[in-house]
């Protein structure tokens, strides 16, 4: 599981930064499933992808299909992992807690695999 926590809005610059970090972790082409957020479809991201076509390829989900997006399962898990009484007092605390959650999940591959076991997201691992 690879992730990037950021506090600014998701825009083309943030997306390109994430893609650059992501491809730096692999020595083979990355296939990334994304929704149709405007940052994913922006001119800047398309230009970045054209320059790195041998390293990464985006695969777009159909419009408004959260049930097909494994990220939604991760988000739900993240929300469930917090104690019911937890309230971040500021953006820094929330970002730190989010990083802790993702670092924990990186050490729990059985849980990460479980995100892809659902009926609607199994397409990611089925051949």
PDB file of N, CA and C in Angstrom, residues 4 11-26 28-32 34 39-58 60:
ATOM      1  N   UNK A   4       0.022   9.004   0.119  1.00  0.00           N
ATOM      2  CA  UNK A   4       0.596  10.313   0.361  1.00  0.00           C
ATOM      3  C   UNK A   4      -0.466  11.138   1.087  1.00  0.00           C
ATOM      4  N   UNK A  11      -5.079  18.762  -6.495  1.00  0.00           N
ATOM      5  CA  UNK A  11      -5.065  19.405  -7.799  1.00  0.00           C
ATOM      6  C   UNK A  11      -4.008  18.708  -8.657  1.00  0.00           C
ATOM      7  N   UNK A  12      -3.778  19.207  -9.851  1.00  0.00           N
ATOM      8  CA  UNK A  12      -2.844  18.572 -10.772  1.00  0.00           C
ATOM      9  C   UNK A  12      -1.435  18.502 -10.194  1.00  0.00           C
ATOM     10  N   UNK A  13      -1.014  19.556  -9.511  1.00  0.00           N
ATOM     11  CA  UNK A  13       0.333  19.572  -8.931  1.00  0.00           C
ATOM     12  C   UNK A  13       0.503  18.469  -7.888  1.00  0.00           C
ATOM     13  N   UNK A  14      -0.483  18.317  -7.017  1.00  0.00           N
ATOM     14  CA  UNK A  14      -0.434  17.281  -5.984  1.00  0.00           C
ATOM     15  C   UNK A  14      -0.466  15.900  -6.642  1.00  0.00           C
ATOM     16  N   UNK A  15      -1.308  15.738  -7.644  1.00  0.00           N
ATOM     17  CA  UNK A  15      -1.412  14.451  -8.332  1.00  0.00           C
ATOM     18  C   UNK A  15      -0.092  14.085  -9.009  1.00  0.00           C
ATOM     19  N   UNK A  16       0.536  15.028  -9.675  1.00  0.00           N
ATOM     20  CA  UNK A  16       1.829  14.763 -10.324  1.00  0.00           C
ATOM     21  C   UNK A  16       2.898  14.417  -9.284  1.00  0.00           C
ATOM     22  N   UNK A  17       2.862  15.095  -8.155  1.00  0.00           N
ATOM     23  CA  UNK A  17       3.807  14.791  -7.073  1.00  0.00           C
ATOM     24  C   UNK A  17       3.594  13.366  -6.565  1.00  0.00           C
ATOM     25  N   UNK A  18       2.332  12.970  -6.409  1.00  0.00           N
ATOM     26  CA  UNK A  18       2.027  11.606  -5.971  1.00  0.00           C
ATOM     27  C   UNK A  18       2.495  10.592  -7.008  1.00  0.00           C
ATOM     28  N   UNK A  19       2.194  10.838  -8.261  1.00  0.00           N
ATOM     29  CA  UNK A  19       2.608   9.904  -9.316  1.00  0.00           C
ATOM     30  C   UNK A  19       4.125   9.745  -9.352  1.00  0.00           C
ATOM     31  N   UNK A  20       4.853  10.847  -9.226  1.00  0.00           N
ATOM     32  CA  UNK A  20       6.313  10.787  -9.244  1.00  0.00           C
ATOM     33  C   UNK A  20       6.841   9.953  -8.075  1.00  0.00           C
ATOM     34  N   UNK A  21       6.252  10.154  -6.907  1.00  0.00           N
ATOM     35  CA  UNK A  21       6.661   9.358  -5.745  1.00  0.00           C
ATOM     36  C   UNK A  21       6.311   7.891  -5.945  1.00  0.00           C
ATOM     37  N   UNK A  22       5.130   7.632  -6.488  1.00  0.00           N
ATOM     38  CA  UNK A  22       4.678   6.261  -6.678  1.00  0.00           C
ATOM     39  C   UNK A  22       5.584   5.496  -7.637  1.00  0.00           C
ATOM     40  N   UNK A  23       5.850   6.050  -8.799  1.00  0.00           N
ATOM     41  CA  UNK A  23       6.670   5.323  -9.776  1.00  0.00           C
ATOM     42  C   UNK A  23       8.099   5.146  -9.283  1.00  0.00           C
ATOM     43  N   UNK A  24       8.544   5.991  -8.363  1.00  0.00           N
ATOM     44  CA  UNK A  24       9.881   5.840  -7.799  1.00  0.00           C
ATOM     45  C   UNK A  24      10.050   4.598  -6.949  1.00  0.00           C
ATOM     46  N   UNK A  25       8.949   3.968  -6.562  1.00  0.00           N
ATOM     47  CA  UNK A  25       8.994   2.768  -5.719  1.00  0.00           C
ATOM     48  C   UNK A  25       9.035   1.474  -6.518  1.00  0.00           C
ATOM     49  N   UNK A  26       8.865   1.556  -7.835  1.00  0.00           N
ATOM     50  CA  UNK A  26       8.739   0.343  -8.633  1.00  0.00           C
ATOM     51  C   UNK A  26       9.717   0.326  -9.793  1.00  0.00           C
ATOM     52  N   UNK A  28       8.877  -1.555 -12.416  1.00  0.00           N
ATOM     53  CA  UNK A  28       8.011  -1.974 -13.522  1.00  0.00           C
ATOM     54  C   UNK A  28       6.852  -0.991 -13.621  1.00  0.00           C
ATOM     55  N   UNK A  29       6.097  -1.098 -14.681  1.00  0.00           N
ATOM     56  CA  UNK A  29       5.004  -0.156 -14.927  1.00  0.00           C
ATOM     57  C   UNK A  29       3.911  -0.291 -13.869  1.00  0.00           C
ATOM     58  N   UNK A  30       3.427   0.844 -13.405  1.00  0.00           N
ATOM     59  CA  UNK A  30       2.349   0.904 -12.418  1.00  0.00           C
ATOM     60  C   UNK A  30       1.037   1.143 -13.150  1.00  0.00           C
ATOM     61  N   UNK A  31       0.024   0.365 -12.801  1.00  0.00           N
ATOM     62  CA  UNK A  31      -1.326   0.565 -13.322  1.00  0.00           C
ATOM     63  C   UNK A  31      -2.172   1.042 -12.151  1.00  0.00           C
ATOM     64  N   UNK A  32      -2.656   2.266 -12.267  1.00  0.00           N
ATOM     65  CA  UNK A  32      -3.355   2.915 -11.161  1.00  0.00           C
ATOM     66  C   UNK A  32      -4.811   3.151 -11.533  1.00  0.00           C
ATOM     67  N   UNK A  34      -8.170   5.013 -10.924  1.00  0.00           N
ATOM     68  CA  UNK A  34      -8.547   6.304 -10.351  1.00  0.00           C
ATOM     69  C   UNK A  34      -9.998   6.633 -10.714  1.00  0.00           C
ATOM     70  N   UNK A  39      -8.555  16.555 -11.061  1.00  0.00           N
ATOM     71  CA  UNK A  39      -7.094  16.510 -11.001  1.00  0.00           C
ATOM     72  C   UNK A  39      -6.532  15.324 -11.778  1.00  0.00           C
ATOM     73  N   UNK A  40      -7.258  14.218 -11.781  1.00  0.00           N
ATOM     74  CA  UNK A  40      -6.794  13.029 -12.501  1.00  0.00           C
ATOM     75  C   UNK A  40      -6.846  13.226 -14.013  1.00  0.00           C
ATOM     76  N   UNK A  41      -7.736  14.099 -14.464  1.00  0.00           N
ATOM     77  CA  UNK A  41      -7.957  14.296 -15.905  1.00  0.00           C
ATOM     78  C   UNK A  41      -7.356  15.598 -16.426  1.00  0.00           C
ATOM     79  N   UNK A  42      -6.653  16.327 -15.602  1.00  0.00           N
ATOM     80  CA  UNK A  42      -6.159  17.651 -15.975  1.00  0.00           C
ATOM     81  C   UNK A  42      -5.090  17.577 -17.073  1.00  0.00           C
ATOM     82  N   UNK A  43      -4.908  18.690 -17.754  1.00  0.00           N
ATOM     83  CA  UNK A  43      -3.893  18.778 -18.813  1.00  0.00           C
ATOM     84  C   UNK A  43      -2.503  18.514 -18.256  1.00  0.00           C
ATOM     85  N   UNK A  44      -2.224  19.057 -17.087  1.00  0.00           N
ATOM     86  CA  UNK A  44      -0.898  18.875 -16.492  1.00  0.00           C
ATOM     87  C   UNK A  44      -0.624  17.409 -16.182  1.00  0.00           C
ATOM     88  N   UNK A  45      -1.622  16.710 -15.661  1.00  0.00           N
ATOM     89  CA  UNK A  45      -1.449  15.283 -15.355  1.00  0.00           C
ATOM     90  C   UNK A  45      -1.318  14.491 -16.650  1.00  0.00           C
ATOM     91  N   UNK A  46      -2.131  14.809 -17.645  1.00  0.00           N
ATOM     92  CA  UNK A  46      -2.014  14.106 -18.930  1.00  0.00           C
ATOM     93  C   UNK A  46      -0.629  14.317 -19.543  1.00  0.00           C
ATOM     94  N   UNK A  47      -0.101  15.525 -19.430  1.00  0.00           N
ATOM     95  CA  UNK A  47       1.240  15.805 -19.955  1.00  0.00           C
ATOM     96  C   UNK A  47       2.295  15.010 -19.176  1.00  0.00           C
ATOM     97  N   UNK A  48       2.155  14.980 -17.854  1.00  0.00           N
ATOM     98  CA  UNK A  48       3.092  14.219 -17.026  1.00  0.00           C
ATOM     99  C   UNK A  48       3.035  12.745 -17.399  1.00  0.00           C
ATOM    100  N   UNK A  49       1.830  12.224 -17.569  1.00  0.00           N
ATOM    101  CA  UNK A  49       1.673  10.814 -17.939  1.00  0.00           C
ATOM    102  C   UNK A  49       2.278  10.522 -19.305  1.00  0.00           C
ATOM    103  N   UNK A  50       2.125  11.435 -20.249  1.00  0.00           N
ATOM    104  CA  UNK A  50       2.702  11.240 -21.581  1.00  0.00           C
ATOM    105  C   UNK A  50       4.225  11.130 -21.494  1.00  0.00           C
ATOM    106  N   UNK A  51       4.825  11.910 -20.612  1.00  0.00           N
ATOM    107  CA  UNK A  51       6.280  11.864 -20.431  1.00  0.00           C
ATOM    108  C   UNK A  51       6.747  10.630 -19.662  1.00  0.00           C
ATOM    109  N   UNK A  52       5.828   9.948 -19.008  1.00  0.00           N
ATOM    110  CA  UNK A  52       6.167   8.777 -18.184  1.00  0.00           C
ATOM    111  C   UNK A  52       5.321   7.565 -18.569  1.00  0.00           C
ATOM    112  N   UNK A  53       4.955   7.463 -19.828  1.00  0.00           N
ATOM    113  CA  UNK A  53       4.052   6.398 -20.294  1.00  0.00           C
ATOM    114  C   UNK A  53       4.605   5.001 -20.046  1.00  0.00           C
ATOM    115  N   UNK A  54       5.915   4.869 -20.000  1.00  0.00           N
ATOM    116  CA  UNK A  54       6.509   3.560 -19.746  1.00  0.00           C
ATOM    117  C   UNK A  54       6.536   3.208 -18.256  1.00  0.00           C
ATOM    118  N   UNK A  55       6.188   4.173 -17.393  1.00  0.00           N
ATOM    119  CA  UNK A  55       6.237   3.951 -15.949  1.00  0.00           C
ATOM    120  C   UNK A  55       4.872   3.819 -15.290  1.00  0.00           C
ATOM    121  N   UNK A  56       3.866   4.503 -15.838  1.00  0.00           N
ATOM    122  CA  UNK A  56       2.564   4.505 -15.169  1.00  0.00           C
ATOM    123  C   UNK A  56       1.442   4.693 -16.186  1.00  0.00           C
ATOM    124  N   UNK A  57       0.327   4.062 -15.884  1.00  0.00           N
ATOM    125  CA  UNK A  57      -0.875   4.213 -16.709  1.00  0.00           C
ATOM    126  C   UNK A  57      -2.079   4.321 -15.783  1.00  0.00           C
ATOM    127  N   UNK A  58      -2.936   5.293 -16.066  1.00  0.00           N
ATOM    128  CA  UNK A  58      -4.156   5.450 -15.278  1.00  0.00           C
ATOM    129  C   UNK A  58      -5.292   4.699 -15.946  1.00  0.00           C
ATOM    130  N   UNK A  60      -9.411   4.644 -15.602  1.00  0.00           N
ATOM    131  CA  UNK A  60     -10.494   5.429 -15.016  1.00  0.00           C
ATOM    132  C   UNK A  60     -11.717   4.575 -14.725  1.00  0.00           C
TER     133      UNK A  60
END
